[in-house]
PDB file of C-alpha atoms in Angstrom:
ATOM      1  CA  UNK A 217     -13.959   4.764  -2.361  1.00 70.00           C
ATOM      2  CA  UNK A 218     -17.061   2.786  -1.485  1.00 60.00           C
ATOM      3  CA  UNK A 219     -16.950  -1.005  -1.694  1.00 50.00           C
ATOM      4  CA  UNK A 220     -19.693  -2.849  -3.566  1.00 52.00           C
ATOM      5  CA  UNK A 221     -18.668  -6.429  -2.880  1.00 47.00           C
ATOM      6  CA  UNK A 222     -16.304  -8.546  -0.821  1.00 46.00           C
ATOM      7  CA  UNK A 223     -12.636  -8.812  -1.728  1.00 49.00           C
ATOM      8  CA  UNK A 224     -12.080 -11.512  -4.293  1.00 49.00           C
ATOM      9  CA  UNK A 225      -9.392 -14.189  -4.250  1.00 68.00           C
ATOM     10  CA  UNK A 226      -6.127 -12.813  -5.606  1.00 78.00           C
ATOM     11  CA  UNK A 227      -2.637 -14.203  -6.045  1.00 90.00           C
ATOM     12  CA  UNK A 228      -0.103 -13.519  -3.302  1.00 92.00           C
ATOM     13  CA  UNK A 229       1.968 -11.202  -5.487  1.00 94.00           C
ATOM     14  CA  UNK A 230      -1.112  -9.191  -6.411  1.00 96.00           C
ATOM     15  CA  UNK A 231      -2.151  -8.964  -2.772  1.00 95.00           C
ATOM     16  CA  UNK A 232       1.311  -7.562  -1.994  1.00 96.00           C
ATOM     17  CA  UNK A 233       0.935  -5.013  -4.798  1.00 98.00           C
ATOM     18  CA  UNK A 234      -2.457  -4.044  -3.439  1.00 98.00           C
ATOM     19  CA  UNK A 235      -0.939  -3.475  -0.001  1.00 98.00           C
ATOM     20  CA  UNK A 236       1.581  -1.046  -1.485  1.00 98.00           C
ATOM     21  CA  UNK A 237      -1.201   0.830  -3.231  1.00 99.00           C
ATOM     22  CA  UNK A 238      -3.156   0.864   0.028  1.00 98.00           C
ATOM     23  CA  UNK A 239      -0.208   2.187   2.029  1.00 99.00           C
ATOM     24  CA  UNK A 240       0.342   5.019  -0.435  1.00 99.00           C
ATOM     25  CA  UNK A 241      -3.371   5.817  -0.404  1.00 98.00           C
ATOM     26  CA  UNK A 242      -3.403   6.035   3.388  1.00 98.00           C
ATOM     27  CA  UNK A 243      -0.295   8.228   3.592  1.00 99.00           C
ATOM     28  CA  UNK A 244      -1.464  10.642   0.899  1.00 98.00           C
ATOM     29  CA  UNK A 245      -5.045  10.907   2.174  1.00 97.00           C
ATOM     30  CA  UNK A 246      -4.239  12.065   5.705  1.00 97.00           C
ATOM     31  CA  UNK A 247      -1.356  12.312   8.178  1.00 98.00           C
ATOM     32  CA  UNK A 248      -0.588   8.842   9.564  1.00 98.00           C
ATOM     33  CA  UNK A 249      -1.697   8.182  13.149  1.00 98.00           C
ATOM     34  CA  UNK A 250       0.788   6.946  15.723  1.00 98.00           C
ATOM     35  CA  UNK A 251      -0.111   3.281  15.212  1.00 98.00           C
ATOM     36  CA  UNK A 252       0.602   3.462  11.477  1.00 98.00           C
ATOM     37  CA  UNK A 253       3.891   5.277  12.093  1.00 99.00           C
ATOM     38  CA  UNK A 254       4.896   2.469  14.471  1.00 98.00           C
ATOM     39  CA  UNK A 255       4.038  -0.173  11.877  1.00 98.00           C
ATOM     40  CA  UNK A 256       6.041   1.672   9.228  1.00 99.00           C
ATOM     41  CA  UNK A 257       8.987   2.039  11.622  1.00 99.00           C
ATOM     42  CA  UNK A 258       9.034  -1.759  11.984  1.00 98.00           C
ATOM     43  CA  UNK A 259       9.541  -2.339   8.240  1.00 97.00           C
ATOM     44  CA  UNK A 260      12.771  -4.161   7.410  1.00 96.00           C
ATOM     45  CA  UNK A 261      14.952  -3.187   4.429  1.00 97.00           C
ATOM     46  CA  UNK A 262      16.265  -5.589   1.825  1.00 96.00           C
ATOM     47  CA  UNK A 263      18.919  -5.182  -0.899  1.00 97.00           C
ATOM     48  CA  UNK A 264      16.437  -4.291  -3.667  1.00 98.00           C
ATOM     49  CA  UNK A 265      15.788  -0.631  -4.576  1.00 98.00           C
ATOM     50  CA  UNK A 266      12.255  -0.880  -3.178  1.00 98.00           C
ATOM     51  CA  UNK A 267      13.474  -2.642  -0.043  1.00 98.00           C
ATOM     52  CA  UNK A 268      16.111   0.033   0.484  1.00 98.00           C
ATOM     53  CA  UNK A 269      13.491   2.769   0.066  1.00 98.00           C
ATOM     54  CA  UNK A 270      11.264   1.011   2.597  1.00 98.00           C
ATOM     55  CA  UNK A 271      14.200   0.990   5.012  1.00 98.00           C
ATOM     56  CA  UNK A 272      14.562   4.745   4.538  1.00 98.00           C
ATOM     57  CA  UNK A 273      10.830   5.142   5.155  1.00 99.00           C
ATOM     58  CA  UNK A 274      11.136   3.108   8.359  1.00 99.00           C
ATOM     59  CA  UNK A 275      13.966   5.349   9.579  1.00 99.00           C
ATOM     60  CA  UNK A 276      11.917   8.439   8.717  1.00 99.00           C
ATOM     61  CA  UNK A 277       8.988   7.048  10.701  1.00 99.00           C
ATOM     62  CA  UNK A 278      11.233   6.336  13.695  1.00 98.00           C
ATOM     63  CA  UNK A 279      12.419   9.952  13.627  1.00 98.00           C
ATOM     64  CA  UNK A 280       8.889  11.366  13.337  1.00 98.00           C
ATOM     65  CA  UNK A 281       5.952  11.948  15.645  1.00 97.00           C
ATOM     66  CA  UNK A 282       2.265  12.262  14.673  1.00 98.00           C
ATOM     67  CA  UNK A 283       2.054  15.999  15.375  1.00 98.00           C
ATOM     68  CA  UNK A 284       5.161  16.762  13.351  1.00 98.00           C
ATOM     69  CA  UNK A 285       3.985  14.672  10.407  1.00 99.00           C
ATOM     70  CA  UNK A 286       0.559  16.332  10.597  1.00 98.00           C
ATOM     71  CA  UNK A 287       2.237  19.751  10.361  1.00 98.00           C
ATOM     72  CA  UNK A 288       4.284  18.512   7.413  1.00 98.00           C
ATOM     73  CA  UNK A 289       1.152  17.173   5.693  1.00 98.00           C
ATOM     74  CA  UNK A 290      -0.561  20.527   6.203  1.00 98.00           C
ATOM     75  CA  UNK A 291       2.357  22.422   4.671  1.00 98.00           C
ATOM     76  CA  UNK A 292       2.669  20.048   1.736  1.00 98.00           C
ATOM     77  CA  UNK A 293      -0.935  19.545   0.714  1.00 97.00           C
ATOM     78  CA  UNK A 294      -3.214  22.069   2.416  1.00 95.00           C
ATOM     79  CA  UNK A 295      -1.625  25.263   3.756  1.00 84.00           C
ATOM     80  CA  UNK A 296      -3.387  28.540   4.517  1.00 69.00           C
ATOM     81  CA  UNK A 297      -3.560  29.528   0.851  1.00 77.00           C
ATOM     82  CA  UNK A 298      -2.749  26.119  -0.623  1.00 88.00           C
ATOM     83  CA  UNK A 299      -0.053  23.544   0.000  1.00 96.00           C
ATOM     84  CA  UNK A 300       3.344  23.294  -1.619  1.00 98.00           C
ATOM     85  CA  UNK A 301       2.053  20.525  -3.905  1.00 98.00           C
ATOM     86  CA  UNK A 302      -1.289  20.051  -5.669  1.00 98.00           C
ATOM     87  CA  UNK A 303      -1.868  16.272  -5.757  1.00 98.00           C
ATOM     88  CA  UNK A 304      -4.454  16.081  -8.537  1.00 98.00           C
ATOM     89  CA  UNK A 305      -4.274  14.560 -12.009  1.00 99.00           C
ATOM     90  CA  UNK A 306      -6.078  17.539 -13.548  1.00 98.00           C
ATOM     91  CA  UNK A 307      -3.509  19.946 -12.123  1.00 98.00           C
ATOM     92  CA  UNK A 308      -0.505  17.993 -13.350  1.00 98.00           C
ATOM     93  CA  UNK A 309      -1.974  17.308 -16.789  1.00 99.00           C
ATOM     94  CA  UNK A 310      -3.704  20.632 -17.541  1.00 98.00           C
ATOM     95  CA  UNK A 311      -2.551  23.172 -14.942  1.00 97.00           C
ATOM     96  CA  UNK A 312      -6.110  23.541 -13.651  1.00 97.00           C
ATOM     97  CA  UNK A 313      -8.338  21.673 -11.190  1.00 97.00           C
ATOM     98  CA  UNK A 314     -11.416  19.615 -12.105  1.00 97.00           C
ATOM     99  CA  UNK A 315     -10.654  19.411 -15.810  1.00 98.00           C
ATOM    100  CA  UNK A 316     -10.989  16.681 -18.464  1.00 98.00           C
ATOM    101  CA  UNK A 317      -8.787  14.145 -16.623  1.00 98.00           C
ATOM    102  CA  UNK A 318     -11.307  14.162 -13.757  1.00 98.00           C
ATOM    103  CA  UNK A 319     -14.241  13.723 -16.147  1.00 98.00           C
ATOM    104  CA  UNK A 320     -12.497  10.792 -17.858  1.00 99.00           C
ATOM    105  CA  UNK A 321     -11.758   9.209 -14.479  1.00 99.00           C
ATOM    106  CA  UNK A 322     -15.385   9.527 -13.396  1.00 98.00           C
ATOM    107  CA  UNK A 323     -16.492   7.820 -16.606  1.00 98.00           C
ATOM    108  CA  UNK A 324     -14.163   4.886 -15.934  1.00 98.00           C
ATOM    109  CA  UNK A 325     -15.190   4.724 -12.280  1.00 97.00           C
ATOM    110  CA  UNK A 326     -18.840   4.426 -13.306  1.00 96.00           C
ATOM    111  CA  UNK A 327     -17.989   1.747 -15.861  1.00 96.00           C
ATOM    112  CA  UNK A 328     -16.001  -0.255 -13.288  1.00 96.00           C
ATOM    113  CA  UNK A 329     -18.538   0.085 -10.480  1.00 94.00           C
ATOM    114  CA  UNK A 330     -16.365   2.328  -8.303  1.00 95.00           C
ATOM    115  CA  UNK A 331     -18.401   4.685  -6.154  1.00 92.00           C
ATOM    116  CA  UNK A 332     -17.141   7.724  -4.301  1.00 86.00           C
ATOM    117  CA  UNK A 333     -17.241   7.293  -0.515  1.00 80.00           C
ATOM    118  CA  UNK A 334     -19.974   9.286   1.250  1.00 81.00           C
ATOM    119  CA  UNK A 335     -18.714  12.455   2.912  1.00 79.00           C
ATOM    120  CA  UNK A 336     -15.530  12.720   0.833  1.00 82.00           C
ATOM    121  CA  UNK A 337     -15.147  16.214  -0.602  1.00 86.00           C
ATOM    122  CA  UNK A 338     -11.879  15.803  -2.519  1.00 91.00           C
ATOM    123  CA  UNK A 339     -12.209  15.349  -6.300  1.00 96.00           C
ATOM    124  CA  UNK A 340     -11.612  11.757  -7.307  1.00 97.00           C
ATOM    125  CA  UNK A 341      -8.420  12.525  -9.237  1.00 98.00           C
ATOM    126  CA  UNK A 342      -6.562  13.143  -5.954  1.00 98.00           C
ATOM    127  CA  UNK A 343      -3.425  10.991  -5.731  1.00 98.00           C
ATOM    128  CA  UNK A 344      -4.687   9.145  -2.649  1.00 98.00           C
ATOM    129  CA  UNK A 345      -7.975   8.283  -4.359  1.00 98.00           C
ATOM    130  CA  UNK A 346      -6.214   6.840  -7.387  1.00 98.00           C
ATOM    131  CA  UNK A 347      -3.940   4.654  -5.253  1.00 98.00           C
ATOM    132  CA  UNK A 348      -7.032   3.487  -3.354  1.00 97.00           C
ATOM    133  CA  UNK A 349      -8.900   2.711  -6.566  1.00 98.00           C
ATOM    134  CA  UNK A 350      -5.977   0.659  -7.890  1.00 98.00           C
ATOM    135  CA  UNK A 351      -5.899  -1.285  -4.625  1.00 98.00           C
ATOM    136  CA  UNK A 352      -9.584  -2.098  -5.016  1.00 97.00           C
ATOM    137  CA  UNK A 353      -9.312  -3.006  -8.689  1.00 97.00           C
ATOM    138  CA  UNK A 354      -6.571  -5.519  -7.875  1.00 98.00           C
ATOM    139  CA  UNK A 355      -8.419  -7.132  -4.957  1.00 96.00           C
ATOM    140  CA  UNK A 356     -11.950  -7.014  -6.361  1.00 94.00           C
ATOM    141  CA  UNK A 357     -13.174  -4.603  -3.706  1.00 91.00           C
ATOM    142  CA  UNK A 358     -15.642  -2.907  -6.057  1.00 88.00           C
ATOM    143  CA  UNK A 359     -16.924  -5.607  -8.408  1.00 81.00           C
ATOM    144  CA  UNK A 360     -14.297  -8.257  -9.222  1.00 89.00           C
ATOM    145  CA  UNK A 361     -10.509  -8.443  -9.420  1.00 94.00           C
ATOM    146  CA  UNK A 362      -9.519  -6.918 -12.748  1.00 96.00           C
ATOM    147  CA  UNK A 363      -7.223  -8.714 -15.151  1.00 96.00           C
ATOM    148  CA  UNK A 364      -3.705  -7.366 -15.560  1.00 97.00           C
ATOM    149  CA  UNK A 365      -4.720  -5.931 -18.933  1.00 98.00           C
ATOM    150  CA  UNK A 366      -7.605  -4.031 -17.329  1.00 98.00           C
ATOM    151  CA  UNK A 367      -5.376  -2.863 -14.475  1.00 98.00           C
ATOM    152  CA  UNK A 368      -2.773  -1.713 -16.988  1.00 98.00           C
ATOM    153  CA  UNK A 369      -5.351   0.229 -18.972  1.00 98.00           C
ATOM    154  CA  UNK A 370      -6.648   2.056 -15.887  1.00 99.00           C
ATOM    155  CA  UNK A 371      -3.121   2.777 -14.671  1.00 99.00           C
ATOM    156  CA  UNK A 372      -2.038   4.071 -18.087  1.00 99.00           C
ATOM    157  CA  UNK A 373      -5.110   6.264 -18.427  1.00 99.00           C
ATOM    158  CA  UNK A 374      -5.151   7.814 -14.970  1.00 99.00           C
ATOM    159  CA  UNK A 375      -1.772   7.459 -13.222  1.00 99.00           C
ATOM    160  CA  UNK A 376       1.184   6.788 -15.504  1.00 99.00           C
ATOM    161  CA  UNK A 377       1.307  10.212 -17.179  1.00 98.00           C
ATOM    162  CA  UNK A 378       1.482  12.266 -13.981  1.00 99.00           C
ATOM    163  CA  UNK A 379       1.821  10.301 -10.735  1.00 99.00           C
ATOM    164  CA  UNK A 380       5.583   9.659 -11.077  1.00 98.00           C
ATOM    165  CA  UNK A 381       6.102  13.414 -11.566  1.00 99.00           C
ATOM    166  CA  UNK A 382       4.039  14.171  -8.486  1.00 99.00           C
ATOM    167  CA  UNK A 383       6.014  11.663  -6.409  1.00 99.00           C
ATOM    168  CA  UNK A 384       9.306  13.076  -7.714  1.00 98.00           C
ATOM    169  CA  UNK A 385       8.104  16.527  -6.659  1.00 99.00           C
ATOM    170  CA  UNK A 386       7.216  15.119  -3.240  1.00 99.00           C
ATOM    171  CA  UNK A 387      10.730  13.678  -2.881  1.00 98.00           C
ATOM    172  CA  UNK A 388      12.274  17.113  -3.300  1.00 98.00           C
ATOM    173  CA  UNK A 389       9.578  19.277  -1.707  1.00 98.00           C
ATOM    174  CA  UNK A 390      10.945  21.910   0.660  1.00 98.00           C
ATOM    175  CA  UNK A 391       8.436  21.035   3.391  1.00 97.00           C
ATOM    176  CA  UNK A 392       9.003  17.273   3.131  1.00 98.00           C
ATOM    177  CA  UNK A 393      10.900  15.260   5.702  1.00 98.00           C
ATOM    178  CA  UNK A 394       8.928  12.082   6.422  1.00 99.00           C
ATOM    179  CA  UNK A 395       7.078  12.539   3.129  1.00 99.00           C
ATOM    180  CA  UNK A 396      10.329  12.680   1.179  1.00 99.00           C
ATOM    181  CA  UNK A 397      10.722   8.988   1.982  1.00 99.00           C
ATOM    182  CA  UNK A 398       7.055   8.376   1.117  1.00 99.00           C
ATOM    183  CA  UNK A 399       7.652   9.922  -2.296  1.00 99.00           C
ATOM    184  CA  UNK A 400      10.721   7.746  -2.808  1.00 99.00           C
ATOM    185  CA  UNK A 401       8.876   4.516  -1.998  1.00 99.00           C
ATOM    186  CA  UNK A 402       5.964   5.463  -4.221  1.00 99.00           C
ATOM    187  CA  UNK A 403       8.222   6.479  -7.095  1.00 98.00           C
ATOM    188  CA  UNK A 404      10.195   3.227  -7.060  1.00 99.00           C
ATOM    189  CA  UNK A 405       7.034   1.143  -6.670  1.00 99.00           C
ATOM    190  CA  UNK A 406       5.413   2.823  -9.675  1.00 99.00           C
ATOM    191  CA  UNK A 407       8.598   2.332 -11.708  1.00 98.00           C
ATOM    192  CA  UNK A 408       8.209  -1.397 -11.040  1.00 98.00           C
ATOM    193  CA  UNK A 409       4.511  -1.298 -11.925  1.00 98.00           C
ATOM    194  CA  UNK A 410       5.170   0.613 -15.151  1.00 98.00           C
ATOM    195  CA  UNK A 411       7.837  -1.879 -16.247  1.00 98.00           C
ATOM    196  CA  UNK A 412       5.622  -4.849 -15.353  1.00 98.00           C
ATOM    197  CA  UNK A 413       2.593  -3.447 -17.169  1.00 98.00           C
ATOM    198  CA  UNK A 414       4.741  -2.856 -20.264  1.00 97.00           C
ATOM    199  CA  UNK A 415       5.167  -6.647 -20.511  1.00 97.00           C
ATOM    200  CA  UNK A 416       1.429  -7.385 -20.257  1.00 95.00           C
ATOM    201  CA  UNK A 417      -0.178  -8.431 -23.555  1.00 85.00           C
TER     202      UNK A 417
END
């Protein structure tokens, strides 16, 4: 997504949330380069479910190399005739690509001042794009940091109904090794987000 303004001041906990969204966006947009794999491998676990999942992701990164993860990414999301998974909201919600969920997302993007990045060919309802948009809405990358109510409304409209299912599918995908751990981290993180948003008035 294309930035329109500088990142606004956000609370520490929201900045941490934004970093999780950004990590998921990066890992779902393209195979991670060696430097990112090294940074992920250095993550330390903690006793929480999310911390434990991050520890599993770190171990998966240690056991992976960029070429192997690139092959895995190809098999999962691209393939010769299509990948094992189809990471689009329209697909999960309607069974077809570029349907009403994409149109609704584009309407909200225009309203919120979110512009598609030049040269990007993927429809905006790709999983990576939605994680990236949420990161920007939290930090104010596009216009201003959104309130929790506004974040909740965007999340409920464009992620909550399908993204957990996609991440669950990623966890059990036949081609997934490193990405199984990615799916686990994303799934637990979104469980936390869903529960937190449910308490927002």
